[in-house]
PDB file of C-alpha atoms in Angstrom:
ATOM      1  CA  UNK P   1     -71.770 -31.921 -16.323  1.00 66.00           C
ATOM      2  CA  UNK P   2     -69.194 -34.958 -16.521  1.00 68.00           C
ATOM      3  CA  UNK P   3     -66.594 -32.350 -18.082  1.00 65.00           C
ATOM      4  CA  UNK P   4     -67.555 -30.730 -14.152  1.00 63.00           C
ATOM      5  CA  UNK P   5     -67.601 -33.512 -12.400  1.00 68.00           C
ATOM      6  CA  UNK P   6     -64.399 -35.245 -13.916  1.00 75.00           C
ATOM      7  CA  UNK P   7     -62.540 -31.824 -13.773  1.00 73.00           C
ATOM      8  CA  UNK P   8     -63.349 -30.124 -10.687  1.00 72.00           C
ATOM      9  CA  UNK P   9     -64.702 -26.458 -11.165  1.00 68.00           C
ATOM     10  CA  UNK P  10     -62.365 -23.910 -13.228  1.00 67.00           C
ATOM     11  CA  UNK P  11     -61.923 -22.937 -17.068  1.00 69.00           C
ATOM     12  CA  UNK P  12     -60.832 -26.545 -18.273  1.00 74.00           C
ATOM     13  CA  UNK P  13     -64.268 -28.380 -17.285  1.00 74.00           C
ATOM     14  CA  UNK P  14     -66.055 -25.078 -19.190  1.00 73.00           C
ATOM     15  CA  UNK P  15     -63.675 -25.304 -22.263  1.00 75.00           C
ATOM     16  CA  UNK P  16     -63.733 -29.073 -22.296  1.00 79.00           C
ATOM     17  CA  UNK P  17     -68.005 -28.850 -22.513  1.00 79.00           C
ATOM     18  CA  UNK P  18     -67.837 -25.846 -25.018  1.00 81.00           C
ATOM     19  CA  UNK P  19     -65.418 -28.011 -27.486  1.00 84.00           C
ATOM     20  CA  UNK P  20     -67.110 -31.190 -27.386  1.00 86.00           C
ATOM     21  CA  UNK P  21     -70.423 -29.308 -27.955  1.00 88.00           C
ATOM     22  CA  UNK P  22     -68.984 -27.068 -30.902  1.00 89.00           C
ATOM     23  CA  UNK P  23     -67.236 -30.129 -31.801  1.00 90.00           C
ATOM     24  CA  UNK P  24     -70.468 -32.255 -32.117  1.00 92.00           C
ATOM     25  CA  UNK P  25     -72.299 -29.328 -33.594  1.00 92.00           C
ATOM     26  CA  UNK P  26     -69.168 -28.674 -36.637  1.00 90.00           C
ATOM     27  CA  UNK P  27     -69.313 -32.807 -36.935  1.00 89.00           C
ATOM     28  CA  UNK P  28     -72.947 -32.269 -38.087  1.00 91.00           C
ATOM     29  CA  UNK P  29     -72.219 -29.739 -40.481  1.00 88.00           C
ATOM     30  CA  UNK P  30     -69.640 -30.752 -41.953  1.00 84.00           C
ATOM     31  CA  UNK P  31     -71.246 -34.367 -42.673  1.00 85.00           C
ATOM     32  CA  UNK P  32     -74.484 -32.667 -44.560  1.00 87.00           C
ATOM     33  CA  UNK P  33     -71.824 -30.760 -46.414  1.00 83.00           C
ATOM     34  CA  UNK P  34     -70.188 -33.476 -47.018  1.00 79.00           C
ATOM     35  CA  UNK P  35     -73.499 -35.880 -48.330  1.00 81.00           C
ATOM     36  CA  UNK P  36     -74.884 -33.117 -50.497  1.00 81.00           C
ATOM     37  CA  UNK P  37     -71.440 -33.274 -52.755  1.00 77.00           C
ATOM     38  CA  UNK P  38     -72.239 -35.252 -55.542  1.00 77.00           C
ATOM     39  CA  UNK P  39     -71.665 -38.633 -56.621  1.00 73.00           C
ATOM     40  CA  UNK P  40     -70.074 -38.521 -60.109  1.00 77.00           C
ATOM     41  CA  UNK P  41     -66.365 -37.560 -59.054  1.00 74.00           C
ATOM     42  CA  UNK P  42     -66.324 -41.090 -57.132  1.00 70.00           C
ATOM     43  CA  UNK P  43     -67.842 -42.985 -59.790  1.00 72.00           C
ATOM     44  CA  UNK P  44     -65.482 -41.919 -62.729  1.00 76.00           C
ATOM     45  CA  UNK P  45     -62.609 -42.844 -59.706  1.00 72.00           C
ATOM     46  CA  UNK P  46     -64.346 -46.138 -59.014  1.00 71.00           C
ATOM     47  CA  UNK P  47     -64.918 -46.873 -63.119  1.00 75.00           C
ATOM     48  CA  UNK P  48     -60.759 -46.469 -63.550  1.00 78.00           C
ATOM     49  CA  UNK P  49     -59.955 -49.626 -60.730  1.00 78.00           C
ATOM     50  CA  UNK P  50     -59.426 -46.885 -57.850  1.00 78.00           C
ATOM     51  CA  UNK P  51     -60.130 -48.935 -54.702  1.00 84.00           C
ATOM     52  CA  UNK P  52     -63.484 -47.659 -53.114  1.00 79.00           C
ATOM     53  CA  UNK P  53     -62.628 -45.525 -49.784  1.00 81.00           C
ATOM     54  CA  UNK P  54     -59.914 -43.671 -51.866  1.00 82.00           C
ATOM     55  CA  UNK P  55     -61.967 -43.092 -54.605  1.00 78.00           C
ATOM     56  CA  UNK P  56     -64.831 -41.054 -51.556  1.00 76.00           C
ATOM     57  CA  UNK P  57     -62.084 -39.878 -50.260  1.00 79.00           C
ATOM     58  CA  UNK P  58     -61.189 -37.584 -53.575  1.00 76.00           C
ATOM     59  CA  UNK P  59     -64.484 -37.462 -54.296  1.00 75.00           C
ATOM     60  CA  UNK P  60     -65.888 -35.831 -50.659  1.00 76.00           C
ATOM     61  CA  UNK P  61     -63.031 -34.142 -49.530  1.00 79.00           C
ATOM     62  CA  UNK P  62     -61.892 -31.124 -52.247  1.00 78.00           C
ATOM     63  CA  UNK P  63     -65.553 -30.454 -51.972  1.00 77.00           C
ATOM     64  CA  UNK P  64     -65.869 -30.637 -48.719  1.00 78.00           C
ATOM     65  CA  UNK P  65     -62.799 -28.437 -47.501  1.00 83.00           C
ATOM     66  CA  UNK P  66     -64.772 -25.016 -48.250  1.00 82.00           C
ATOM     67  CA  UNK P  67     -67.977 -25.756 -46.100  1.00 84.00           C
ATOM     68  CA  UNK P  68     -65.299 -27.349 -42.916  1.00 85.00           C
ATOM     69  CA  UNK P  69     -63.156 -23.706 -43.016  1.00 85.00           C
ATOM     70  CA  UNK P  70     -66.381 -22.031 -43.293  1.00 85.00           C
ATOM     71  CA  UNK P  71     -67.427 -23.949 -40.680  1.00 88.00           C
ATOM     72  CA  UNK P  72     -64.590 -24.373 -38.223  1.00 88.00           C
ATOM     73  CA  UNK P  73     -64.277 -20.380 -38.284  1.00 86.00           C
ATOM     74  CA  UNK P  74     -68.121 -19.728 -38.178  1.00 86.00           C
ATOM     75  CA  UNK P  75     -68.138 -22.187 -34.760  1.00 88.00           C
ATOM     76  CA  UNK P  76     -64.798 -20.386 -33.504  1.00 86.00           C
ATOM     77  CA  UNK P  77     -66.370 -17.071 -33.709  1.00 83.00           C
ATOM     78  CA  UNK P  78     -69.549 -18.137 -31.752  1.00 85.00           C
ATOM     79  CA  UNK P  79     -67.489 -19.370 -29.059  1.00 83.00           C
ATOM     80  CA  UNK P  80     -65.550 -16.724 -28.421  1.00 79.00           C
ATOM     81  CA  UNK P  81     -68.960 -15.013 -28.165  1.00 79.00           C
ATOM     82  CA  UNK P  82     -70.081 -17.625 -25.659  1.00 78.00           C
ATOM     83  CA  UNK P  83     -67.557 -17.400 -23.645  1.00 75.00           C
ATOM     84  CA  UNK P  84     -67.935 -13.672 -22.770  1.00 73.00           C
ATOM     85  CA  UNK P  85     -71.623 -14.497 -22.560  1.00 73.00           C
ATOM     86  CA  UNK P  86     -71.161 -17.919 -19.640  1.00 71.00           C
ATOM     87  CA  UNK P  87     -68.567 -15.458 -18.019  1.00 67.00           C
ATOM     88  CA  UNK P  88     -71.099 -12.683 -17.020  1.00 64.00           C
ATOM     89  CA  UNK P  89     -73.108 -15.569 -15.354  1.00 62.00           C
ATOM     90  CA  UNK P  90     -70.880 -16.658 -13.031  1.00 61.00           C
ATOM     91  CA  UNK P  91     -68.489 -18.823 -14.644  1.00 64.00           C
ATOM     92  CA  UNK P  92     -64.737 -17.969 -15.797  1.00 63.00           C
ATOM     93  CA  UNK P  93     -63.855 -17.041 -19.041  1.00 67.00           C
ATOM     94  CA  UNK P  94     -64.276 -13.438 -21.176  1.00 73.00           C
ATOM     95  CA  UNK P  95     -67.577 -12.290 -19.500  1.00 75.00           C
ATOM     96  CA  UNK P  96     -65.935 -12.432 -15.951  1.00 77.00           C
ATOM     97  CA  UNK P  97     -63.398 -10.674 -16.523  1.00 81.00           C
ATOM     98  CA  UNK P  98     -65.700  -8.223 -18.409  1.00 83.00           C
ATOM     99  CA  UNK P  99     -67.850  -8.507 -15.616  1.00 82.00           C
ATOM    100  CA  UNK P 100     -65.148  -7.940 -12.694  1.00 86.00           C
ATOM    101  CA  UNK P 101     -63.896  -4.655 -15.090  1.00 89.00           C
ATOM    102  CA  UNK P 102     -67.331  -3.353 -15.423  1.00 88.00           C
ATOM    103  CA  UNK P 103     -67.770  -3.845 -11.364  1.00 89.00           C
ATOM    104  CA  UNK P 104     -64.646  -1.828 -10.770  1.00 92.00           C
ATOM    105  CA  UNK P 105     -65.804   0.951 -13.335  1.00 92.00           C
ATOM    106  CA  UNK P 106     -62.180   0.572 -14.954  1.00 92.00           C
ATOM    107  CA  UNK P 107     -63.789   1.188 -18.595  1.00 92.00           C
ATOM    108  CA  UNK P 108     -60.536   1.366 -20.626  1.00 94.00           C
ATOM    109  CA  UNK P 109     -60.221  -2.386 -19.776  1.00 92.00           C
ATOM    110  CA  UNK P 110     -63.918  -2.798 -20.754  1.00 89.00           C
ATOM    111  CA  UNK P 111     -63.331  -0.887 -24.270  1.00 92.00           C
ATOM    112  CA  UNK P 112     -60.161  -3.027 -24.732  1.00 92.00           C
ATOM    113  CA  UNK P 113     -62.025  -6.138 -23.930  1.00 86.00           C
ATOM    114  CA  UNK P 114     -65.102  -5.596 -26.312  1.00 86.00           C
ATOM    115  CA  UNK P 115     -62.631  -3.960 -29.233  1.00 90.00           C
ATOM    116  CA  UNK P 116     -60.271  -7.300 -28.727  1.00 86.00           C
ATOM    117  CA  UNK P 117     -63.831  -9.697 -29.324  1.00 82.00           C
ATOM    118  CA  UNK P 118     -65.200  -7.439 -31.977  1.00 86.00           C
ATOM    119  CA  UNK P 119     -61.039  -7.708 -33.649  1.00 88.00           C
ATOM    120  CA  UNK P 120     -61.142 -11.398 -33.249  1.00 83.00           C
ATOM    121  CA  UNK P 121     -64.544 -11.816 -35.050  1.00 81.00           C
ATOM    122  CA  UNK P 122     -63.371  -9.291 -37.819  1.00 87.00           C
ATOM    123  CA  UNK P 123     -60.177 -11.567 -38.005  1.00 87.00           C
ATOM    124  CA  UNK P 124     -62.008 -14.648 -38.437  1.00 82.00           C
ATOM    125  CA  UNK P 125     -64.135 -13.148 -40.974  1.00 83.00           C
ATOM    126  CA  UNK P 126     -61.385 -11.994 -43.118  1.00 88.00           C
ATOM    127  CA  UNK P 127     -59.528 -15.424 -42.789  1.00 86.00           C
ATOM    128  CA  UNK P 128     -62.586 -17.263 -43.779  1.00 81.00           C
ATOM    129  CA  UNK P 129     -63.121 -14.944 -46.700  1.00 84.00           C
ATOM    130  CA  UNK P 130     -59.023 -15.235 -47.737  1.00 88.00           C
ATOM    131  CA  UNK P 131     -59.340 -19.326 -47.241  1.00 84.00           C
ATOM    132  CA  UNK P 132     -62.509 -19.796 -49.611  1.00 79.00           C
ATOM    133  CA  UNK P 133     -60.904 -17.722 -52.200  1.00 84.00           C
ATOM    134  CA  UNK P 134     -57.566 -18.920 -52.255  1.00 85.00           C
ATOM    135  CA  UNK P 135     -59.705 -22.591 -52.391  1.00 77.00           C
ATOM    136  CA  UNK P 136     -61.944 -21.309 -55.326  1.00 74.00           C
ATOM    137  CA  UNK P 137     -59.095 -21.261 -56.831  1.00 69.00           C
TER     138      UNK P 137
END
């Protein structure tokens, strides 16, 4: 709502809301990620005189890289979802113009549309899958 009020109506106030939410909601996950590593990387670090925040940082962060791609690609693919879905409400975004293409009966747009969102989650999918590997490694 401040997004909408600060904004005026249009596609930024709805983008700005969906990336603050998806950016509170990744914040989240990444931070339990990020407690369950354990604790024994930072205190070999800290036992060889390696001052304290860099020592969490190595520690946290080559453990934590995995479960923020998995993540960050997971939270992409749900909003590209969301979008078409808050677009066949009423707002702008992939569902209106879904919606608008579906009114007009033009269904080679429609295909194209849903064949583009389906692509974009296959895409993500594969990336995520490429990134964790080439990270297990």
């Amino acid at each position: 709502m401040v997004a909408l009020l600060a904004l005026f109506p249009g596609i930024l106030p709805g983008a700005v809301a969906l990336g603050l939410y998806t950016g509170g909601i990744l914040g989240r996950l990444v931070a339990e990620a990020w407690e369950s590593v354990p604790l024994r990387p930072r205190a070999r670090a800290a036992g060889r005189r390696v001052p304290r925040p860099l020592a969490g940082l190595a520690a946290t962060v080559p453990a934590g890289v995995q479960p923020l791609v998995t993540y960050t690609l997971y939270r992409f693919e749900i909003c590209v979802r969301d979008t078409a879905i808050v677009g066949v409400v009423g707002a702008a975004g992939l569902g209106r113009l879904l919606q608008e293409n579906l009114n007009a009966f033009r269904f080679p747009a429609v295909t194209t549309l849903l064949i583009a969102s389906f692509a974009v989650s296959v895409a993500a999918e594969l990336a995520g899958r490429r990134i964790r590997r080439a990270l297990a490694a």
